[in-house]
mmCIF file with all atom_site columns, C-alpha atoms in Angstrom:
data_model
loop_
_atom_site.group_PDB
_atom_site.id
_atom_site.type_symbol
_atom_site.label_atom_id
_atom_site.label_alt_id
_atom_site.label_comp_id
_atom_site.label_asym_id
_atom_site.label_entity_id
_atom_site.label_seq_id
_atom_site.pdbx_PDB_ins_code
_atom_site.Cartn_x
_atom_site.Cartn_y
_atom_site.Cartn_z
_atom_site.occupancy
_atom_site.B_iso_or_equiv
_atom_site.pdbx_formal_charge
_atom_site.auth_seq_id
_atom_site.auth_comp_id
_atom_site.auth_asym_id
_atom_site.auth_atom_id
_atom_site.pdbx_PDB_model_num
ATOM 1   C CA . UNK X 1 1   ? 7.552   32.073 -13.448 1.00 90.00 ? 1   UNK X CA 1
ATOM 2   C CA . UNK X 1 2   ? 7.598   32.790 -10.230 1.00 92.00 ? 2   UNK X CA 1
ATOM 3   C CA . UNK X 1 3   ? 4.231   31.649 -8.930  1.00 93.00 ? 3   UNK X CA 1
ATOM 4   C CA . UNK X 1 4   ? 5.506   28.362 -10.740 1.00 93.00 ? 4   UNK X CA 1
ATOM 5   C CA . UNK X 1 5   ? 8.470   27.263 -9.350  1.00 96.00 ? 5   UNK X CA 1
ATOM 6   C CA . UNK X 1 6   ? 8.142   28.474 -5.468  1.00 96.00 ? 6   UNK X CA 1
ATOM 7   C CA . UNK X 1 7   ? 5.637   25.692 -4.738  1.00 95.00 ? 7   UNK X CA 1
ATOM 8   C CA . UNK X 1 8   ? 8.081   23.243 -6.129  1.00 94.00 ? 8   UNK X CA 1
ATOM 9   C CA . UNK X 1 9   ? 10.888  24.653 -3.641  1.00 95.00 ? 9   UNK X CA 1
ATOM 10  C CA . UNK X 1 10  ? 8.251   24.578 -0.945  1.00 96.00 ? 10  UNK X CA 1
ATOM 11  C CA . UNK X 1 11  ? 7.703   21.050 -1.522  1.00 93.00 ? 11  UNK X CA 1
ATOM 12  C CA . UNK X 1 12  ? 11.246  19.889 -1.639  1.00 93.00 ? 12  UNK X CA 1
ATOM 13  C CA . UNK X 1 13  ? 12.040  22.118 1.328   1.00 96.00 ? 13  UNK X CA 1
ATOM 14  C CA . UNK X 1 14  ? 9.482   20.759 3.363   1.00 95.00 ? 14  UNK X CA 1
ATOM 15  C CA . UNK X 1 15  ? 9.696   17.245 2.135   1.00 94.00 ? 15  UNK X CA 1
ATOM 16  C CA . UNK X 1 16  ? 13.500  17.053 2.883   1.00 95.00 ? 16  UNK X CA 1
ATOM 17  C CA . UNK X 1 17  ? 12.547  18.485 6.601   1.00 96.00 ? 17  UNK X CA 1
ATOM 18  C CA . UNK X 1 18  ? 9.758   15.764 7.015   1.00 95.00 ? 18  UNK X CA 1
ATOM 19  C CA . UNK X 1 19  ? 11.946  12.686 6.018   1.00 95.00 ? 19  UNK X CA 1
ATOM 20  C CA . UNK X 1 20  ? 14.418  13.996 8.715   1.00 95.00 ? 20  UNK X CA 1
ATOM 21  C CA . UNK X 1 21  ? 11.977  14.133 11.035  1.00 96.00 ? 21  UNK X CA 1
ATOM 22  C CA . UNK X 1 22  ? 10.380  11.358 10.512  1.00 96.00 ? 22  UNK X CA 1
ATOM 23  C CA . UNK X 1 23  ? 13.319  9.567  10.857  1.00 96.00 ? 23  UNK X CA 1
ATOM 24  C CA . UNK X 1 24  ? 13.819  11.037 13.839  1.00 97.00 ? 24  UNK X CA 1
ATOM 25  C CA . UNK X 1 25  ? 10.494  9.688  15.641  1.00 97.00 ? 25  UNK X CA 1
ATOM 26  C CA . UNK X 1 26  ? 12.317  7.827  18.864  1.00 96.00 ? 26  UNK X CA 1
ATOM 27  C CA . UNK X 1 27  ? 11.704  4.122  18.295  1.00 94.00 ? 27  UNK X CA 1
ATOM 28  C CA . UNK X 1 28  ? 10.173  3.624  21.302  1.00 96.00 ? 28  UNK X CA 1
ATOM 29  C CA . UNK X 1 29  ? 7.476   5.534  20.722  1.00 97.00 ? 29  UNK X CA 1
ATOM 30  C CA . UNK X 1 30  ? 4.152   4.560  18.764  1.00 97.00 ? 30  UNK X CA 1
ATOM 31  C CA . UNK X 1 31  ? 4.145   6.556  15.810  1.00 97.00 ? 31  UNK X CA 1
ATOM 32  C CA . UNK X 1 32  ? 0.243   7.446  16.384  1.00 97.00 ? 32  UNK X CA 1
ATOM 33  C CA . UNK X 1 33  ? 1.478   9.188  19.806  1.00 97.00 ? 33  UNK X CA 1
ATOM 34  C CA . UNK X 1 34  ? 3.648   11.072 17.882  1.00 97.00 ? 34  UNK X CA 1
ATOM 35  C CA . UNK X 1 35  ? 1.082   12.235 15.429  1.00 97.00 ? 35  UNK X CA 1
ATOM 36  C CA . UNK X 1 36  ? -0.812  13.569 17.483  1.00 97.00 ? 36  UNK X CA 1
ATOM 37  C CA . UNK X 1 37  ? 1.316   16.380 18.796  1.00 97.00 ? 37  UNK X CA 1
ATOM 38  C CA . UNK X 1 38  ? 2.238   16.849 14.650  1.00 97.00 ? 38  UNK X CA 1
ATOM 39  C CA . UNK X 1 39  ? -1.051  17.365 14.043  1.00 97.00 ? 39  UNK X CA 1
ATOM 40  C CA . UNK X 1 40  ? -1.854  19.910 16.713  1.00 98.00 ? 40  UNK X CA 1
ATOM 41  C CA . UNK X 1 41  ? 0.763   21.761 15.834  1.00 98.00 ? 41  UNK X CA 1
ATOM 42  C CA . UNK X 1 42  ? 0.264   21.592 12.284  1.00 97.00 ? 42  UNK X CA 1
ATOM 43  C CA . UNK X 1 43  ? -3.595  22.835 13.426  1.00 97.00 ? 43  UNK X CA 1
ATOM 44  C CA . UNK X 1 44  ? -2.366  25.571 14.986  1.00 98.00 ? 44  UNK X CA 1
ATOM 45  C CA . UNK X 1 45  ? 0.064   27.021 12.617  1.00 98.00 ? 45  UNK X CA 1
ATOM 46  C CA . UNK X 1 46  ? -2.673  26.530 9.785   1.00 97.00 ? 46  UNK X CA 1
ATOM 47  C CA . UNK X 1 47  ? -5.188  28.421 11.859  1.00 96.00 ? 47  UNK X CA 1
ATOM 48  C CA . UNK X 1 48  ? -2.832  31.074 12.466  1.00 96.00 ? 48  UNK X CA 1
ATOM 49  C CA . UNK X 1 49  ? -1.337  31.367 8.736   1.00 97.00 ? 49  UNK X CA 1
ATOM 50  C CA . UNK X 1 50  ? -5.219  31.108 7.657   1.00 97.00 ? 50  UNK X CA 1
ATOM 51  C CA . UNK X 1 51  ? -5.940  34.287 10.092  1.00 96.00 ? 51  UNK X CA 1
ATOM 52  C CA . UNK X 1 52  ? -2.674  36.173 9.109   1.00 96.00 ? 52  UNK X CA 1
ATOM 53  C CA . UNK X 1 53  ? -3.491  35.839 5.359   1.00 96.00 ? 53  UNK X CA 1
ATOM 54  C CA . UNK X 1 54  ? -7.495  36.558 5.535   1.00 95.00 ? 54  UNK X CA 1
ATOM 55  C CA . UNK X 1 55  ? -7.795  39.718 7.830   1.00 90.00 ? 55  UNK X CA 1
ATOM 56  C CA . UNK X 1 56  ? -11.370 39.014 9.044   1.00 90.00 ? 56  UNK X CA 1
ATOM 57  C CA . UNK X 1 57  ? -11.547 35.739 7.835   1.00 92.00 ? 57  UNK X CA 1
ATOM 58  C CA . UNK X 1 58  ? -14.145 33.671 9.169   1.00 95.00 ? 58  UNK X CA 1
ATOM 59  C CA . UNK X 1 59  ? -13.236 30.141 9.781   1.00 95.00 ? 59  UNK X CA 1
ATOM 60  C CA . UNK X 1 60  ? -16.186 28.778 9.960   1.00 95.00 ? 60  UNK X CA 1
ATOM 61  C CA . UNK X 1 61  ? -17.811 30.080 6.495   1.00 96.00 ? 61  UNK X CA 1
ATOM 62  C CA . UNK X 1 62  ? -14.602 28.448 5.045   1.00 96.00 ? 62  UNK X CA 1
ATOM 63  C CA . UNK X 1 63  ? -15.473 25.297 6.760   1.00 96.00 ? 63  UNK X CA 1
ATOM 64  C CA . UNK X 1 64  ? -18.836 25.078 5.007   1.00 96.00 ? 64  UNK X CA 1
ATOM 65  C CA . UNK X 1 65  ? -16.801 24.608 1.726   1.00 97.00 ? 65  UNK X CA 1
ATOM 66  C CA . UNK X 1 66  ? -15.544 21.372 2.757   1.00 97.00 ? 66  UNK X CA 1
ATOM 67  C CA . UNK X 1 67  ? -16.173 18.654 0.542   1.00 98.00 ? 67  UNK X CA 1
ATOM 68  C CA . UNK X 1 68  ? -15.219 14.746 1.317   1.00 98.00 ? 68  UNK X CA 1
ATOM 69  C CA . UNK X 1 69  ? -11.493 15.510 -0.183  1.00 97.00 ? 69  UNK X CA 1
ATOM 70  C CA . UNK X 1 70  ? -10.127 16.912 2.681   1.00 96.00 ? 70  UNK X CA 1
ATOM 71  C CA . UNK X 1 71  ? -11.395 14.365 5.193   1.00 97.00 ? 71  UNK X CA 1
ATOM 72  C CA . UNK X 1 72  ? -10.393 11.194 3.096   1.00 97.00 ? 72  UNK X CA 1
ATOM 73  C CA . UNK X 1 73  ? -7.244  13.199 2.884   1.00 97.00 ? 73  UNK X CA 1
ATOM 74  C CA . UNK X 1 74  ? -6.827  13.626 6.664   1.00 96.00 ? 74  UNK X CA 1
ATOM 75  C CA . UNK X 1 75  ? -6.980  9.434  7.005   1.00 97.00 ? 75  UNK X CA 1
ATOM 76  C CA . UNK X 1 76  ? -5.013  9.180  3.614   1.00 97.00 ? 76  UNK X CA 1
ATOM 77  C CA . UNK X 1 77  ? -1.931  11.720 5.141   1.00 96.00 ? 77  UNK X CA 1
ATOM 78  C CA . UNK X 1 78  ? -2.232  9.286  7.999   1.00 96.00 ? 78  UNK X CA 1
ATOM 79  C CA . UNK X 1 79  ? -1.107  6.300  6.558   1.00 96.00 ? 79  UNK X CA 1
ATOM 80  C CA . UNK X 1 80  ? 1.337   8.051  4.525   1.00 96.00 ? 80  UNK X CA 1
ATOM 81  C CA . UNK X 1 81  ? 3.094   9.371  7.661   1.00 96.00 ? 81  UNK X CA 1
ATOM 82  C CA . UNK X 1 82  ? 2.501   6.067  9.772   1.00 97.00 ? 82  UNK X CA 1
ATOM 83  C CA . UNK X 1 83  ? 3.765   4.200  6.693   1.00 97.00 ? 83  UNK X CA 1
ATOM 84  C CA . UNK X 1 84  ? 7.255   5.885  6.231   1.00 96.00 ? 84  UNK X CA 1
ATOM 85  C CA . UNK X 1 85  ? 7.808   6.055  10.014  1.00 97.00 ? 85  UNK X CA 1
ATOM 86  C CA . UNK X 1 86  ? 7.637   2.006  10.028  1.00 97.00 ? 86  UNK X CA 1
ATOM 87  C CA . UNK X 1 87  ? 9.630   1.995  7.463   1.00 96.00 ? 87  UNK X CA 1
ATOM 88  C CA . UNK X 1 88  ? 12.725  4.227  9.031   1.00 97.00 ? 88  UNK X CA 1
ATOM 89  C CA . UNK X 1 89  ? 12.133  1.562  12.151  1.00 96.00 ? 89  UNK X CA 1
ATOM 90  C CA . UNK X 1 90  ? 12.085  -1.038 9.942   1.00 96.00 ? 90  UNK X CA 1
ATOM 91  C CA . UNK X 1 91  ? 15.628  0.581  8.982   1.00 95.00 ? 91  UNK X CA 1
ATOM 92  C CA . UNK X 1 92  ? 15.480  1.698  5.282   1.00 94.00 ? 92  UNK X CA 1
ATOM 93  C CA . UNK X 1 93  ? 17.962  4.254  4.507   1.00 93.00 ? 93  UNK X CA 1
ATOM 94  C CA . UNK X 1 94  ? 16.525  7.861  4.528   1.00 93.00 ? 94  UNK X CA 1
ATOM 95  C CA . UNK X 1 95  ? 18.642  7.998  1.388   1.00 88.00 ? 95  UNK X CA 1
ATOM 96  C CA . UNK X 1 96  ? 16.614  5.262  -0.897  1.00 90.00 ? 96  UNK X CA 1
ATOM 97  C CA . UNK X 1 97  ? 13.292  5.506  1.021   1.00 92.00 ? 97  UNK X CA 1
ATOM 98  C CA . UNK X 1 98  ? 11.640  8.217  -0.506  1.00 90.00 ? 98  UNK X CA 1
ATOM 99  C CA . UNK X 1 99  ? 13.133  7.165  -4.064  1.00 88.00 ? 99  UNK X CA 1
ATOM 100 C CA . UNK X 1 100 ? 11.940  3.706  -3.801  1.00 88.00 ? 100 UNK X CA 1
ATOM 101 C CA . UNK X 1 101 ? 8.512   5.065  -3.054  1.00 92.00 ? 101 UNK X CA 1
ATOM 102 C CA . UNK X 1 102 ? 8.304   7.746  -5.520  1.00 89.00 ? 102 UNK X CA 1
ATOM 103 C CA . UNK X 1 103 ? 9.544   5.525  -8.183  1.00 86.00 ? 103 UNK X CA 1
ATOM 104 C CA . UNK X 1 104 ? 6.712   3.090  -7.554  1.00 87.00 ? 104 UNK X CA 1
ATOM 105 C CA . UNK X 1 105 ? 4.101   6.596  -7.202  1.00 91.00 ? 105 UNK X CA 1
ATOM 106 C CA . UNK X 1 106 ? 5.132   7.886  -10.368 1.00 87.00 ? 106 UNK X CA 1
ATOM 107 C CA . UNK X 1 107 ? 4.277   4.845  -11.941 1.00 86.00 ? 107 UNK X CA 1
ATOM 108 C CA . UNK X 1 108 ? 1.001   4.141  -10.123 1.00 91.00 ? 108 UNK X CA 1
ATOM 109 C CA . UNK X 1 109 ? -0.198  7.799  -10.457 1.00 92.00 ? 109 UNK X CA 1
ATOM 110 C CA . UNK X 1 110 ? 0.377   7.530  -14.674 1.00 90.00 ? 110 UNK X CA 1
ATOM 111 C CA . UNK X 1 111 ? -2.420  4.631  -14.591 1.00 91.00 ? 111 UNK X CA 1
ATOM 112 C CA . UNK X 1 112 ? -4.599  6.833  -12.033 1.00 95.00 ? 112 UNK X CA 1
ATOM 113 C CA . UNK X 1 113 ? -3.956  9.736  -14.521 1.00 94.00 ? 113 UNK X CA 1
ATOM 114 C CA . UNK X 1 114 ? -5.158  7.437  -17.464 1.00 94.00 ? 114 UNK X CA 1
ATOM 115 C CA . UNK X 1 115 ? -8.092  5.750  -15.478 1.00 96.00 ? 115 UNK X CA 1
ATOM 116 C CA . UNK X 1 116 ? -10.095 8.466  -13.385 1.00 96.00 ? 116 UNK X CA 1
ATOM 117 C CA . UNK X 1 117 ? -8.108  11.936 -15.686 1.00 97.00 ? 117 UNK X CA 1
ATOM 118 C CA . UNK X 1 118 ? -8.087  10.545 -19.095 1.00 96.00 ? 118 UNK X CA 1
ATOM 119 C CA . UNK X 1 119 ? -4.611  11.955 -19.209 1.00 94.00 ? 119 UNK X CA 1
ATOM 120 C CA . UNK X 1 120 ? -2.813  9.849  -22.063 1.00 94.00 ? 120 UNK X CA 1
ATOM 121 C CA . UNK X 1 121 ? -0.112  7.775  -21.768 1.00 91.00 ? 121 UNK X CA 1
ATOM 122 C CA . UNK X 1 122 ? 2.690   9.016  -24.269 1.00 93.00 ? 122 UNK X CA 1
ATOM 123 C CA . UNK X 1 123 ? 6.200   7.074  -25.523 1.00 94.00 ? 123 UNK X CA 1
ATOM 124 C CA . UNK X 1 124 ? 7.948   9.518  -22.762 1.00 93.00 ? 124 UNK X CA 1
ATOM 125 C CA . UNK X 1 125 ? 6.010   8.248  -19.760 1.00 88.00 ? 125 UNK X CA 1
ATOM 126 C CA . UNK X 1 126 ? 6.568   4.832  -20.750 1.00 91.00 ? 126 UNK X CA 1
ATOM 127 C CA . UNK X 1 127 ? 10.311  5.202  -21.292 1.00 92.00 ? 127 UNK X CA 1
ATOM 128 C CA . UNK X 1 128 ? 9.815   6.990  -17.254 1.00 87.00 ? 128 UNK X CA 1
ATOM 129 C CA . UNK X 1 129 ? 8.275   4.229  -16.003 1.00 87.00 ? 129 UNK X CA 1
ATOM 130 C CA . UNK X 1 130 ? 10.853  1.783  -17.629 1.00 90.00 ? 130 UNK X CA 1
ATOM 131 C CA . UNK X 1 131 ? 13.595  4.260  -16.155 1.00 90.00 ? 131 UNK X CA 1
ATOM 132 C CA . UNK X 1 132 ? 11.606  4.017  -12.658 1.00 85.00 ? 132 UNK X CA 1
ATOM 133 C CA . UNK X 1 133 ? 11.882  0.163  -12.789 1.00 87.00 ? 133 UNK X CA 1
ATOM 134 C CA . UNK X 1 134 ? 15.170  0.175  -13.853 1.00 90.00 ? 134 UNK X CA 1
ATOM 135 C CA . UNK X 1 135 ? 16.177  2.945  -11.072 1.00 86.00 ? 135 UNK X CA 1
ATOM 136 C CA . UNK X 1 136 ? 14.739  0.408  -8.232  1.00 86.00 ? 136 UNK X CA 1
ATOM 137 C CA . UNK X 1 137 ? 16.599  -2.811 -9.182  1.00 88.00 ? 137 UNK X CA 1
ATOM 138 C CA . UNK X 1 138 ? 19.778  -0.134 -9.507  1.00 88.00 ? 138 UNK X CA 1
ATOM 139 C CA . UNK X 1 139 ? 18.732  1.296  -5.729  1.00 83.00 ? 139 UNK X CA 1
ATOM 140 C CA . UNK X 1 140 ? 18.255  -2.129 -3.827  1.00 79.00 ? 140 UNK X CA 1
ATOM 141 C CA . UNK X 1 141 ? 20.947  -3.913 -5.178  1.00 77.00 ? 141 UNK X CA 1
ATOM 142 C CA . UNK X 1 142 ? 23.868  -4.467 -2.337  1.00 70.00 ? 142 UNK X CA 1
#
């Protein structure tokens, strides 16, 4: 159970830190700048976690691996993090952002599930998606 439900409090955890931070980014800075130093940092931490957990690891053998997922997902983490930093300048509330936009994910990844996964689309995820809809117009009214 375990093994289960850390990665879930790892994900909250860290997503609650990143929407503070991100909201954080100075608005006088270009968001790309600010990347940059996230990213080095985040390369050095993952090289050092990758060491500490593979005692005589060898990088590059793990680098042969590599397929195209993870450098797609290096441009696609990009736009997510340039995306929700214009959007704090653009002054949405940290408080709705991240629920209008996982609203609006949850629906688009059921069709992605159906289309490339053949995962089915049941009565519950339907009623979800309704609930999602319904959630927005609740969340932008003023």
């Amino acid at each position: 159970m375990f093994a289960y439900i850390w990665p879930v409090v790892l994900v909250v955890l860290a997503n609650t830190m990143y929407q503070i931070c991100a909201k954080a980014v100075p608005g006088n800075i270009s968001p790309f700048a600010a990347l940059t130093v996230t990213y080095i940092v985040a390369a050095i931490v993952c090289a050092i976690l990758y060491f500490a957990m593979n005692h005589g690891g060898n990088l590059l053998k793990e680098y042969s691996k590599l397929n195209w997922s993870s450098f797609v997902l290096g441009v696609v983490i990009i736009g997510l993090e340039v995306g929700v930093i214009y959007a704090y300048k653009a002054g949405w509330p940290v408080s709705t952002l991240t629920i209008v936009t996982s609203s609006i994910l949850a629906v688009a990844l059921i069709v992605v599930g159906l289309l490339l996964y053949k995962e089915a689309i049941t009565w519950n995820k339907i009623a979800g998606i309704v609930i999602c809809l319904v959630g927005l117009v609740f969340i932008n009214l003023k």
